[in-house]
Coordinates of C-alpha atoms in Angstrom, one line a residue:
M299 CA 30.5 -13.0 66.9
R300 CA 28.7 -13.9 63.6
R301 CA 25.5 -12.2 62.5
T302 CA 22.8 -13.3 60.0
A303 CA 20.0 -11.3 58.3
S304 CA 16.5 -12.1 59.4
P305 CA 14.2 -13.8 56.9
L306 CA 11.7 -10.9 57.1
S307 CA 14.3 -8.4 56.1
L308 CA 15.3 -10.4 53.1
V309 CA 11.6 -10.8 52.0
L310 CA 11.0 -7.1 52.3
L311 CA 14.1 -6.3 50.4
G312 CA 13.3 -8.8 47.6
A313 CA 9.7 -7.5 47.4
G314 CA 10.9 -4.0 47.2
V315 CA 13.3 -4.7 44.4
F316 CA 10.7 -6.7 42.5
L317 CA 8.2 -3.8 42.6
L318 CA 10.9 -1.3 41.5
V319 CA 11.6 -3.5 38.5
L320 CA 7.9 -4.0 37.8
A321 CA 7.0 -0.3 37.7
P322 CA 8.9 0.6 34.4
L323 CA 7.8 -2.8 32.9
L324 CA 4.2 -1.8 33.3
V325 CA 4.8 1.4 31.4
V326 CA 7.1 0.1 28.7
Y327 CA 5.6 -3.3 28.0
V328 CA 2.2 -3.9 29.6
Q329 CA 0.4 -0.6 28.9
P330 CA 1.3 -0.5 25.2
H331 CA -0.1 -3.9 24.8
A332 CA -3.4 -2.8 26.5
K333 CA -3.5 0.4 24.5
R334 CA -4.7 -1.3 21.3
T335 CA -8.0 -1.1 19.4
P336 CA -10.2 -4.1 20.4
I337 CA -11.0 -6.7 17.8
D338 CA -14.0 -8.3 19.5
V339 CA -16.1 -5.2 19.5
D340 CA -19.8 -5.4 19.1
T341 CA -21.6 -2.1 19.6
T342 CA -24.6 -0.2 18.3
T343 CA -24.9 3.5 18.3
V344 CA -28.1 5.4 17.5
F345 CA -28.6 9.0 16.2
T346 CA -31.9 10.7 16.0
G347 CA -33.2 14.1 14.7
T348 CA -35.9 15.9 12.8
G349 CA -35.5 16.6 9.1
S350 CA -36.7 16.0 5.5
Y351 CA -36.4 13.0 3.2
F352 CA -37.6 12.0 -0.2
D353 CA -40.6 9.7 0.1
T354 CA -40.4 7.2 -2.8
G355 CA -44.0 6.3 -2.3
K356 CA -45.3 9.9 -2.6
L357 CA -42.5 10.9 -5.0
R358 CA -41.8 14.1 -3.1
T359 CA -39.8 15.4 -0.2
V360 CA -41.6 15.4 3.1
H361 CA -40.6 17.6 6.0
G362 CA -40.6 17.6 9.8
K363 CA -40.1 13.9 10.1
T364 CA -38.1 11.9 12.6
I365 CA -34.9 10.4 11.1
T366 CA -33.0 7.6 12.9
I367 CA -29.5 6.5 12.0
T368 CA -28.4 3.1 13.4
R369 CA -24.8 2.0 13.2
Q370 CA -23.7 -1.4 14.2
V371 CA -20.0 -2.2 14.5
R372 CA -18.7 -5.8 14.8
G373 CA -15.2 -6.9 14.8
D374 CA -14.0 -9.8 12.6
V375 CA -11.9 -11.6 15.1
A376 CA -10.5 -14.2 12.7
D377 CA -9.3 -11.7 10.1
S378 CA -8.0 -9.4 12.9
V379 CA -5.9 -12.1 14.4
E380 CA -4.6 -13.2 11.1
S381 CA -3.7 -9.7 9.9
G382 CA -2.7 -8.2 13.2
N383 CA -5.0 -5.2 12.5
A384 CA -8.5 -4.2 13.8
V385 CA -11.0 -5.4 11.2
W386 CA -14.5 -4.0 11.7
D387 CA -17.6 -4.6 9.7
V388 CA -19.9 -1.5 9.9
S389 CA -23.6 -1.5 9.0
T390 CA -25.3 1.9 8.8
S391 CA -29.0 2.3 8.2
V392 CA -31.1 5.5 7.9
D393 CA -34.7 5.0 8.8
T394 CA -37.9 6.9 9.2
D395 CA -40.9 6.1 11.4
D396 CA -42.3 4.1 8.5
T397 CA -39.3 1.8 8.3
L398 CA -38.7 1.3 12.1
P399 CA -38.3 -1.2 13.5
A400 CA -36.7 -2.6 10.4
S401 CA -36.5 -6.4 10.5
D402 CA -34.3 -6.2 7.3
T403 CA -31.9 -3.3 6.9
R404 CA -32.4 -3.5 3.2
N405 CA -35.9 -2.0 3.7
S406 CA -34.4 1.1 5.3
L407 CA -34.4 4.5 3.6
Q408 CA -30.6 4.1 3.1
W409 CA -28.3 1.3 4.1
T410 CA -24.6 0.8 3.7
L411 CA -22.2 -2.0 4.7
E412 CA -18.5 -1.1 5.1
R413 CA -15.3 -2.8 6.2
W414 CA -12.8 -0.7 8.1
V415 CA -9.3 -1.9 8.8
T416 CA -7.0 0.1 11.1
D417 CA -3.7 -0.3 12.8
R418 CA -4.5 -1.3 16.4
S419 CA -1.9 1.0 18.0
T420 CA -1.9 4.1 15.8
N421 CA -5.4 4.0 14.4
E422 CA -4.0 4.7 10.9
P423 CA -5.9 3.1 8.0
V424 CA -4.5 -0.2 6.7
H425 CA -5.4 -1.2 3.2
C426 CA -6.0 -4.9 3.4
C427 CA -8.4 -7.6 4.4
R428 CA -11.1 -6.7 1.8
E429 CA -11.3 -3.1 3.1
S430 CA -14.2 -1.2 1.7
P431 CA -14.2 1.7 1.0
V432 CA -10.5 2.7 0.7
F433 CA -10.3 5.5 3.2
D434 CA -7.9 8.0 4.7
G435 CA -7.5 10.3 7.7
E436 CA -6.7 10.1 11.4
A437 CA -10.2 9.7 13.0
Y438 CA -13.1 7.6 11.9
L439 CA -15.3 5.6 14.2
K440 CA -12.8 6.5 16.9
F441 CA -9.9 8.8 17.5
P442 CA -6.4 7.6 18.2
F443 CA -5.4 6.9 21.8
D444 CA -4.2 9.9 23.8
V445 CA -6.2 12.5 21.8
E446 CA -4.4 15.8 21.5
E447 CA -5.8 19.3 21.7
R448 CA -5.3 20.0 18.0
G449 CA -7.1 19.6 14.7
Y450 CA -7.8 16.1 13.2
R451 CA -8.5 14.8 9.7
W452 CA -11.8 12.9 10.0
W453 CA -13.1 10.6 7.3
D454 CA -16.6 11.4 6.0
G455 CA -17.9 8.3 4.2
T456 CA -20.7 10.2 2.4
L457 CA -18.3 12.8 1.1
G458 CA -15.7 10.1 0.3
A459 CA -12.9 12.3 1.6
V460 CA -11.4 13.7 4.8
V461 CA -12.8 16.7 6.7
Q462 CA -10.5 19.0 8.7
L463 CA -11.9 19.1 12.3
R464 CA -11.0 22.0 14.7
Y465 CA -10.4 21.5 18.4
T466 CA -12.8 23.7 20.2
G467 CA -12.2 22.9 23.9
R468 CA -13.3 20.6 26.6
T469 CA -16.9 19.7 27.3
K470 CA -18.9 17.3 29.3
V471 CA -21.3 14.6 28.0
Q472 CA -23.5 13.0 30.7
G473 CA -21.1 14.5 33.3
Y474 CA -18.0 13.0 31.6
E475 CA -15.3 15.3 30.2
G476 CA -14.1 14.9 26.7
L477 CA -12.4 16.9 23.9
R478 CA -14.7 18.6 21.4
F479 CA -14.0 18.8 17.7
T480 CA -16.2 20.6 15.0
G481 CA -16.2 20.9 11.3
S482 CA -18.4 21.3 8.2
V483 CA -18.7 20.4 4.6
A484 CA -19.5 22.9 1.9
P485 CA -21.9 21.7 -0.9
T486 CA -19.8 19.2 -2.9
R487 CA -20.7 17.1 -5.9
T488 CA -20.3 13.4 -4.9
G489 CA -21.6 11.5 -8.0
V490 CA -24.5 11.0 -10.4
R491 CA -27.7 9.1 -10.3
Q492 CA -30.1 8.1 -13.1
V493 CA -33.6 9.6 -12.4
P494 CA -36.7 10.6 -14.4
G495 CA -36.0 14.0 -16.0
R496 CA -39.1 15.6 -14.6
L497 CA -37.8 15.0 -11.1
V498 CA -35.0 17.6 -11.6
G499 CA -36.9 20.0 -13.9
R500 CA -36.2 18.3 -17.2
P501 CA -39.7 17.0 -18.1
K502 CA -38.8 16.5 -21.8
S503 CA -36.1 14.0 -20.9
P504 CA -37.3 10.5 -19.8
Q505 CA -34.1 9.8 -17.9
V506 CA -31.2 12.0 -16.9
L507 CA -28.0 11.6 -15.0
A508 CA -28.7 13.9 -12.1
E509 CA -25.9 15.2 -10.0
E510 CA -25.7 14.1 -6.4
W511 CA -24.6 16.9 -4.0
Y512 CA -23.7 16.6 -0.3
A513 CA -23.1 19.2 2.5
N514 CA -22.9 19.0 6.2
S515 CA -23.7 22.1 8.2
G516 CA -22.3 21.0 11.5
I517 CA -20.1 18.1 12.5
E518 CA -19.5 17.8 16.3
L519 CA -17.6 15.0 17.9
V520 CA -16.6 14.6 21.6
A521 CA -13.8 12.1 22.2
D522 CA -12.5 10.6 25.4
R523 CA -8.9 11.8 25.7
R524 CA -7.3 8.6 26.8
T525 CA -9.1 6.0 24.7
G526 CA -10.2 8.0 21.7
R527 CA -13.7 6.6 22.0
I528 CA -16.4 9.0 20.7
V529 CA -18.9 9.7 23.5
Y530 CA -21.0 12.2 21.5
A531 CA -21.6 12.8 17.8
A532 CA -23.8 15.1 15.8
I533 CA -24.1 15.9 12.1
G534 CA -26.2 18.2 9.9
P535 CA -26.3 16.3 6.6
R536 CA -27.9 17.5 3.4
K537 CA -28.1 15.3 0.3
T538 CA -29.7 16.6 -2.8
L539 CA -30.1 16.1 -6.6
R540 CA -29.4 18.7 -9.2
A541 CA -30.1 18.8 -13.0
P542 CA -27.0 18.0 -15.0
G543 CA -24.9 21.2 -15.0
G544 CA -27.4 22.9 -12.6
D545 CA -26.5 25.2 -9.8
K546 CA -29.5 24.8 -7.6
D547 CA -30.9 21.8 -5.7
A548 CA -33.9 20.3 -7.4
V549 CA -34.7 17.5 -5.0
V550 CA -33.9 17.1 -1.3
L551 CA -33.1 13.4 -0.6
L552 CA -32.2 13.8 3.1
A553 CA -31.6 16.9 5.2
S554 CA -31.5 17.8 8.9
E555 CA -30.0 20.6 10.9
K556 CA -28.9 18.1 13.6
I557 CA -29.0 14.3 14.0
A558 CA -27.2 13.3 17.2
F559 CA -26.5 10.5 19.6
T560 CA -29.5 9.6 21.7
P561 CA -29.1 10.0 25.5
R562 CA -29.0 6.2 25.8
T563 CA -26.2 5.9 23.3
Q564 CA -24.3 8.8 25.1
R565 CA -24.6 6.9 28.4
Q566 CA -23.4 3.7 26.8
Q567 CA -20.4 5.3 25.2
V568 CA -19.5 7.2 28.4
E569 CA -19.6 4.0 30.4
L570 CA -17.4 2.2 27.9
A571 CA -14.9 5.1 27.7
S572 CA -14.8 5.5 31.4
A573 CA -14.1 1.8 32.1
D574 CA -11.4 1.6 29.4
S575 CA -9.9 4.9 30.5
R576 CA -9.6 3.7 34.1
K577 CA -7.8 0.5 33.0
L578 CA -5.3 2.4 30.9
A579 CA -4.8 4.9 33.8
L580 CA -4.2 2.0 36.2
L581 CA -1.6 0.4 33.9
G582 CA 0.1 3.6 32.8
T583 CA 0.0 5.8 35.9
T584 CA -1.5 4.5 39.1
A585 CA 0.0 1.0 39.2
P586 CA 3.5 2.1 38.1
A587 CA 3.6 5.0 40.5
G588 CA 2.2 2.8 43.3
A589 CA 4.7 0.0 42.6
A590 CA 7.6 2.5 42.5
A591 CA 6.6 4.2 45.7
F592 CA 5.8 1.0 47.6
G593 CA 8.8 -0.7 46.2
A594 CA 11.1 2.1 47.3
A595 CA 9.7 2.0 50.8
L596 CA 10.0 -1.8 51.1
T597 CA 13.6 -1.6 49.7
L598 CA 14.6 1.0 52.3
V599 CA 13.0 -0.9 55.2
G600 CA 14.4 -4.2 54.1
G601 CA 17.8 -2.8 53.5
A602 CA 17.8 -1.2 56.9
L603 CA 16.8 -4.4 58.5
V604 CA 19.5 -6.3 56.7
A605 CA 22.1 -3.8 57.8
R606 CA 21.0 -3.3 61.4
G607 CA 18.7 -6.1 62.4
R608 CA 20.8 -9.2 62.0
R609 CA 20.6 -11.7 64.9
P610 CA 23.8 -12.7 66.8
E611 CA 24.6 -16.4 66.3
A612 CA 24.8 -18.5 69.5
V613 CA 28.4 -19.4 70.6
N614 CA 29.3 -22.4 72.9
P615 CA 31.5 -21.0 75.8
D616 CA 33.1 -24.4 76.3
A617 CA 34.1 -24.8 72.7
H618 CA 37.5 -23.3 73.2
L619 CA 38.2 -25.5 76.3
M620 CA 37.0 -28.6 74.5
T621 CA 39.3 -27.9 71.6
N622 CA 42.3 -27.4 74.0
Q623 CA 41.5 -30.7 75.8
S624 CA 41.3 -32.6 72.6
A625 CA 44.7 -31.2 71.7

């Protein structure tokens, strides 16, 4: 008696084998492709705080004023595709109540335009594509994927150098857990600026090359572990002028104990980090584990049906007699 496997058993067995093969492919090939810095990014983050700044109209430093920092990041898709890197143009403006809302960023208290280029997988800086400034470090506008519980080298654009950040534990931002990093910058000379001598205590000199000094009393960054997206940021900048060779600040250009992400920016960053994190978890953990478990189950069931559930093939009882008669 001949037996044949049922179509259902073969389908189950085939589906199970397919899922078992798919599971490692998701981890090895699909997830790494998804775990890349986006190139079509277009986001705006806003910091606010209270502090002091030099009022050019009054020619003196005013205190207790609201300071707003607005940072807009746009990806240059064409250059990113051509170079294979993440090319981001970053506009940062510092405003007071007098310059907000600013229809033209050039009217802001301070404004900078930078071009950041990073490796899409490692987040390492890539020096190409009209990058400006040339920078270094491991963390900048974001941390690398799969953030570790260790210190990181963070690029401070005002300092023009890296700052060593310390890992200080896990914390929650808008109910979402992230990894917290902190650091600071001791007073450091960052350049010179030509100003009237009387501004820095040199009234007999019409113009002097005053020294620019910068410090940061408190850098705090909270990053999403899986994506590296920064969901909270706070800084305590202090920019001053000193007389040439002086050891004391003569003019405060900008100072604040704390300028931090607004609640709205925090919610926006948390939503983006949460959505991206779920996608990476699905591709890297949930989907492969589910495919492997379901595939194993289907393979066992299909294999069992193939081995045990074959149908007997119908046999004609007169076939032997007819054969003999023909003979």
